[in-house]
mmCIF file of C-alpha atoms in Angstrom:
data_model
loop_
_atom_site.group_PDB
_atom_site.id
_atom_site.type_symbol
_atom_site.label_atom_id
_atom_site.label_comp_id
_atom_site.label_asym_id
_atom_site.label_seq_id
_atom_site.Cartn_x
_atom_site.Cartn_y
_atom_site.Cartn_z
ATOM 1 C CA UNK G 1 86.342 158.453 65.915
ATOM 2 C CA UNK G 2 86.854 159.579 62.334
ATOM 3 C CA UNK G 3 83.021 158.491 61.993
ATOM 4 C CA UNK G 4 82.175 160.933 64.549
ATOM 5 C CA UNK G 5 83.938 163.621 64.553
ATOM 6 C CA UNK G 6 85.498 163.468 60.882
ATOM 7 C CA UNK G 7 88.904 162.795 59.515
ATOM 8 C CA UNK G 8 90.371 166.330 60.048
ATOM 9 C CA UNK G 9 89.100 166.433 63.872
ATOM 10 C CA UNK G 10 90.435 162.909 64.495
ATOM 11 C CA UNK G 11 93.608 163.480 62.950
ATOM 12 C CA UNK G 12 94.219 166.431 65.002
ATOM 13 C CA UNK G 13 93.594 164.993 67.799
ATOM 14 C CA UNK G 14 96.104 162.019 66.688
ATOM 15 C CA UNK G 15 98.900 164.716 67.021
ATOM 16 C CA UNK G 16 98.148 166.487 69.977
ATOM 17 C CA UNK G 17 98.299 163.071 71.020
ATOM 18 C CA UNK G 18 101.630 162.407 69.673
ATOM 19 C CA UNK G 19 102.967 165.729 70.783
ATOM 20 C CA UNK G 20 101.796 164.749 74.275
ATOM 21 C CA UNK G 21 103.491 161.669 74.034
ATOM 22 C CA UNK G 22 106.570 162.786 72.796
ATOM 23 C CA UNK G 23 106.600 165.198 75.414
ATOM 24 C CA UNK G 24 106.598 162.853 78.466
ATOM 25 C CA UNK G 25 108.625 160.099 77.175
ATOM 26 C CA UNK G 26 111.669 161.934 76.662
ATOM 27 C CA UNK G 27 110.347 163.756 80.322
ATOM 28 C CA UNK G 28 111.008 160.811 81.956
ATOM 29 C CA UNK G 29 114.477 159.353 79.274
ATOM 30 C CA UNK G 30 112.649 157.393 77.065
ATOM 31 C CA UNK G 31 111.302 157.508 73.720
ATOM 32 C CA UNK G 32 109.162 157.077 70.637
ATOM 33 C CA UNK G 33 109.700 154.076 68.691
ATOM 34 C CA UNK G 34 107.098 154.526 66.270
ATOM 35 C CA UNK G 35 103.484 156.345 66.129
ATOM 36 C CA UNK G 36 101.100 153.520 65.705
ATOM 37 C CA UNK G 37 97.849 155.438 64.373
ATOM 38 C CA UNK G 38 96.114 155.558 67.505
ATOM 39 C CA UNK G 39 98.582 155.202 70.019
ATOM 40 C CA UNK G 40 102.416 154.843 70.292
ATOM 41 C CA UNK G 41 105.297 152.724 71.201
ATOM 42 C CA UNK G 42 107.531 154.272 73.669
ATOM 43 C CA UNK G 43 111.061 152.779 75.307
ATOM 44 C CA UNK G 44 112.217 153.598 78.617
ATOM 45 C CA UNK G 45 115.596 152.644 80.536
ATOM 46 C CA UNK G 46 113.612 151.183 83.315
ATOM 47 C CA UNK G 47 110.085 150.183 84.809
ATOM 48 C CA UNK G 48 109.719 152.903 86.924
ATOM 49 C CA UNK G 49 109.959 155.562 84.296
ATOM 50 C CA UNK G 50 107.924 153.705 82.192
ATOM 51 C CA UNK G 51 104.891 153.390 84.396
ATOM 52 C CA UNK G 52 105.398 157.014 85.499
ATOM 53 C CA UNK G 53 105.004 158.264 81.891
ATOM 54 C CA UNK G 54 102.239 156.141 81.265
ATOM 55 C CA UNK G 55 100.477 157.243 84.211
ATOM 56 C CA UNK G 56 101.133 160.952 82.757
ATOM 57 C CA UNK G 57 99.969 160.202 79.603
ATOM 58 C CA UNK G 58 96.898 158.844 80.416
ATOM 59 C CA UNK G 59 96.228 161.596 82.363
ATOM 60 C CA UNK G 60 97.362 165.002 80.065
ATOM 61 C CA UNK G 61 95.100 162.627 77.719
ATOM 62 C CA UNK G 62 92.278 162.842 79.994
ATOM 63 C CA UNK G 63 93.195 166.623 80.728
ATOM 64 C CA UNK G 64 93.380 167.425 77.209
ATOM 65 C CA UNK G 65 90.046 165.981 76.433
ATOM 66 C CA UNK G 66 91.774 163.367 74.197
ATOM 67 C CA UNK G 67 90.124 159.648 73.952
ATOM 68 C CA UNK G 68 90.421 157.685 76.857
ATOM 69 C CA UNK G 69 94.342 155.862 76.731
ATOM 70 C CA UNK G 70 94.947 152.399 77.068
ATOM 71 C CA UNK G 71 98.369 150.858 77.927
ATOM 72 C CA UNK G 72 99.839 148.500 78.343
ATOM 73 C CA UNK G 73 103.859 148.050 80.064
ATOM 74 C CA UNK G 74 106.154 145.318 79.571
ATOM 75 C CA UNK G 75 109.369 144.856 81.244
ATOM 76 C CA UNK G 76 112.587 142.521 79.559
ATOM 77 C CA UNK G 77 114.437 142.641 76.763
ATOM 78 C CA UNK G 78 113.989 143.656 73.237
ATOM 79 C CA UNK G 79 115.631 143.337 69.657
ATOM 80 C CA UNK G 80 116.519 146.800 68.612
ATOM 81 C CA UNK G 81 116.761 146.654 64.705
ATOM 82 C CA UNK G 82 116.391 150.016 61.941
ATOM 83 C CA UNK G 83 114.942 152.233 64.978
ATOM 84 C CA UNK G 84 112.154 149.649 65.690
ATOM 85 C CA UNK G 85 112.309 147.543 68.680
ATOM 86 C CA UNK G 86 111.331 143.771 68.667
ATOM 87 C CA UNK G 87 110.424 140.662 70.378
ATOM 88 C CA UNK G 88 108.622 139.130 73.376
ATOM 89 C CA UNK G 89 108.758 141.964 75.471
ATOM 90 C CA UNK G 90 106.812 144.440 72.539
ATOM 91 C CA UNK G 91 104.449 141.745 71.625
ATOM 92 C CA UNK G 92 103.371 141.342 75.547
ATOM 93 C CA UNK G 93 103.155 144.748 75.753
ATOM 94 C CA UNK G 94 100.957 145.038 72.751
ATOM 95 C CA UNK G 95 98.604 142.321 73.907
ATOM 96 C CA UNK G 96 98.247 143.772 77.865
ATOM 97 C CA UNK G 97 96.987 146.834 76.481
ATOM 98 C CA UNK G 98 94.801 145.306 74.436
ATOM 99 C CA UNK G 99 93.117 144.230 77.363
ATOM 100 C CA UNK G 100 93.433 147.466 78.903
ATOM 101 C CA UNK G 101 90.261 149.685 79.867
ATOM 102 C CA UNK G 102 90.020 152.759 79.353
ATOM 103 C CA UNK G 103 92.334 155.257 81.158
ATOM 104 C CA UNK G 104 94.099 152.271 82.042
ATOM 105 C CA UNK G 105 97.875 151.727 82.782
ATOM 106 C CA UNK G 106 98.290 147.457 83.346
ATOM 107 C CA UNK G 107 101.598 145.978 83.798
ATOM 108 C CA UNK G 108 103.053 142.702 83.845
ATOM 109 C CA UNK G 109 104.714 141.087 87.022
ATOM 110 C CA UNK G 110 108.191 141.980 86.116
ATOM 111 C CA UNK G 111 107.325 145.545 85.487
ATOM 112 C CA UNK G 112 105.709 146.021 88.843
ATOM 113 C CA UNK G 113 108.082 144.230 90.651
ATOM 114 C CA UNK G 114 110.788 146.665 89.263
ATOM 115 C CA UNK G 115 109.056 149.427 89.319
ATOM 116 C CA UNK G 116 108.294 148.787 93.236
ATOM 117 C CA UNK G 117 111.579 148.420 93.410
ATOM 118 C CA UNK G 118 112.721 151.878 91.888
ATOM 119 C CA UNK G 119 110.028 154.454 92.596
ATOM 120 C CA UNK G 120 108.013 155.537 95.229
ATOM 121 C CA UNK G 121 104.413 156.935 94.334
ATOM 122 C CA UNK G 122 103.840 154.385 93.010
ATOM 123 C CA UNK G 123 100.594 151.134 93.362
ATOM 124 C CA UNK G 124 99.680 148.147 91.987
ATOM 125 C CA UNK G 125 96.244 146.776 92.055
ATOM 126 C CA UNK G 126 96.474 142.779 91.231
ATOM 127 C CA UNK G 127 94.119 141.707 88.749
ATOM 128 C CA UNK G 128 94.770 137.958 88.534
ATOM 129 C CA UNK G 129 96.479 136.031 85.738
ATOM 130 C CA UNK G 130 95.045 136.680 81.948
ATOM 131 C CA UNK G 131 95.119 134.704 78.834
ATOM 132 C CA UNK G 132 96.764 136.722 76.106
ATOM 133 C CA UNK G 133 96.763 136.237 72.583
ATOM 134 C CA UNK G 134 100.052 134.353 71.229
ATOM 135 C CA UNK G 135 101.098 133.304 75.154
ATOM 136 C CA UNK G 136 100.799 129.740 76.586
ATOM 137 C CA UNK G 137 100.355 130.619 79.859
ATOM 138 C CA UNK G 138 98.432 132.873 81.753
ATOM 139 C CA UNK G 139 99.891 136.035 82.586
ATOM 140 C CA UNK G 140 99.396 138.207 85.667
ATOM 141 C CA UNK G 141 98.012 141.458 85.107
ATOM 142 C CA UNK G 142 97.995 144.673 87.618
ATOM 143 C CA UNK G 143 96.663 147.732 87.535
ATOM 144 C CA UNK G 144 99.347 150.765 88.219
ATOM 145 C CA UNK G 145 97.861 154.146 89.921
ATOM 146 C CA UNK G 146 99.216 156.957 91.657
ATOM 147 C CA UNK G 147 99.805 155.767 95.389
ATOM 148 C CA UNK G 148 97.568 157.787 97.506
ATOM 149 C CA UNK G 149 99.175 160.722 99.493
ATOM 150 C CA UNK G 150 99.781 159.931 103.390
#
């Protein structure tokens, strides 16, 4: 983007991204763990929450005329340590949205089975099991959307 639209443009667009970001995930009682350039690394107290604010985010993204988001949600335990969060949890998150398209929120099982669980609005499109960077086994991937209204 930089190349494109130069390093002034892109980093201003970097912080209305953040700002956006900031914005929803303490909306929905979560929060910023760290900026990551391009994107961020948010923490919420549950599934549900998290999907919703990703679901936001990608969309304020889209309204703002921001690059297309990708994310990715995890669901399980992580090692808190000097405001940074780690462990299995962050790294599967990192590598689902890697494989993320754009203005695409994909989950992992656990995540939409809790999120199911805990919020209404709510769908999950099943994309089959994916081989992720740094993971034995193949993990199943869905796509989370709005439910439709009715």
């Amino acid at each position: 983007m930089t190349r494109e639209i130069g390093d002034v443009s892109a980093a201003e667009k970097a912080a209305r991204f953040e700002a956006i970001a900031q914005r929803l995930s303490c909306a929905f009682d979560g929060r910023i763990v760290k900026p990551l350039g391009d994107g961020v690394m948010m923490l919420f107290p549950d599934a549900a929450s998290a999907v919703q604010a990703s679901l936001s985010l990608v969309e304020q993204s889209r309204l703002d005329e921001l690059p297309p988001v990708r994310v990715g949600v995890a669901t399980g335990q992580v090692v808190p340590r000097d405001g940074d969060i780690f462990g299995r949890t962050v790294n599967l998150a990192a590598r689902v949205s890697a494989v993320a398209g754009p203005s695409q929120t994909l989950v992992c099982l656990n995540t939409r089975a809790a999120a199911e669980a805990a919020a209404r609005g709510l769908a999950f499109q099943g994309l089959g099991a994916v081989s992720l960077k740094g993971f034995k086994d193949s993990v199943p991937l869905f796509a989370a959307q709005r439910a439709a209204a009715g």
